[in-house]
Amino acid sequence: FSAPKPALPSQLQSVVGILGNFSLLCSYIILHFLGYRLRSTDLILKHLIVANSLVLLSKGKHIRSDVGCKLLFFLHRVGRGVSISSICLLSVFQVITISPWNSRWAALKVTAPKYIVLSIFLCWILQMLVNVVFPFNMTGKRSDKNNTEERDFGYCSSIVIDKTEDALYAALLLFPDVLCLGLTLWASTSMVLILYRHKQQVQHIRRTEASSRSSPESRATKFILLLGSTFVYFYILSSICQVLLGLFDQPSQFLVDITIIIAACFPTVSPFLLMSHNSSVHRLYFAWIRNAKSSTIMRKM
């Protein structure tokens, strides 16, 4: 949740995160127009970038109107939900991709890529449906509604309703997150086991140069594990802060600011992880270098 005057670290974090996500998205667009064939996982990553950008753009805004407050919270929740769903989808898809052909996932290895677009579309639709009720429990500072029982979160307030209804509503919001988090942890554990078994199988090969270099699938899997573990780490920290925030009717400004910063850590960090480990972005860089060298040579001629 945001404060009326976001702290400088939060503002700087938003600027850095938005620039990183925008640069990465532009890289994918340029690769598309250059004719490079992107991998199936790159489509999931592009939607992850869009979702992270939505989280950052809807964070820390100084909007006091009731409509603006509701809209920002809705966009923030949808972006956050799609980000979680994208990490889950990415992890599950990768564990299917690297699973052995004699495993129970063999039948899905061929069909899974065909359902990526549908899966991403369902992620957006489901998150919109789940979070559409969320704005109705929020009210802006300049709202004409007089609510005697409300929890102050800076420029917005949360209407305090019946505790039973509040618990049911919280369970509804948490269920998709918990499900995606559980699937992500399961997929990550499965990927670690598959990589370990593969390493054990190739240890007897003495051709060190051929066996020591990791395959593209192995590098992609390790990167997805890094991305997933980073997400889980920041998600747990954010959840702890959200629980602490919900325990107080009037939370302190420090707790509000810390919650804002931690909630935006993964959307800020993830584009730089992608740029440093994603081979598609590296292809764009090398293509730009080749074009620059060709242009220099042509000018000298």
Tab-separated table of C-alpha atoms in Angstrom, residues 7 28 54 60 79 88 101 108 114 122 131 151 153 160 181 231 239-240 248 279 285 289:
chain	number	residue	atom	x	y	z
A	7	ALA	CA	9.672	8.016	0.239
A	28	TYR	CA	11.897	-8.538	-27.229
A	54	LEU	CA	1.818	-2.792	-14.019
A	60	GLY	CA	3.242	4.942	-4.803
A	79	GLY	CA	-0.369	-7.196	-12.006
A	88	CYS	CA	4.287	-20.685	-11.746
A	101	TRP	CA	10.932	-39.143	-22.353
A	108	LEU	CA	2.933	-33.336	-22.376
A	114	LYS	CA	0.497	-25.385	-27.765
A	122	LEU	CA	-6.569	-17.541	-18.510
A	131	ASN	CA	-9.675	-9.148	-7.778
A	151	ARG	CA	-7.991	0.953	8.306
A	153	PHE	CA	-3.185	2.991	4.424
A	160	VAL	CA	-13.494	-2.895	8.043
A	181	LEU	CA	3.328	-20.778	-4.863
A	231	PHE	CA	10.380	-14.546	-6.429
A	239	SER	CA	3.479	-11.622	2.839
A	240	ILE	CA	4.985	-11.174	6.311
A	248	PHE	CA	-2.943	-2.820	13.062
A	279	SER	CA	20.153	-15.776	-24.370
A	285	TYR	CA	23.236	-7.419	-28.252
A	289	ILE	CA	27.402	-5.309	-32.444
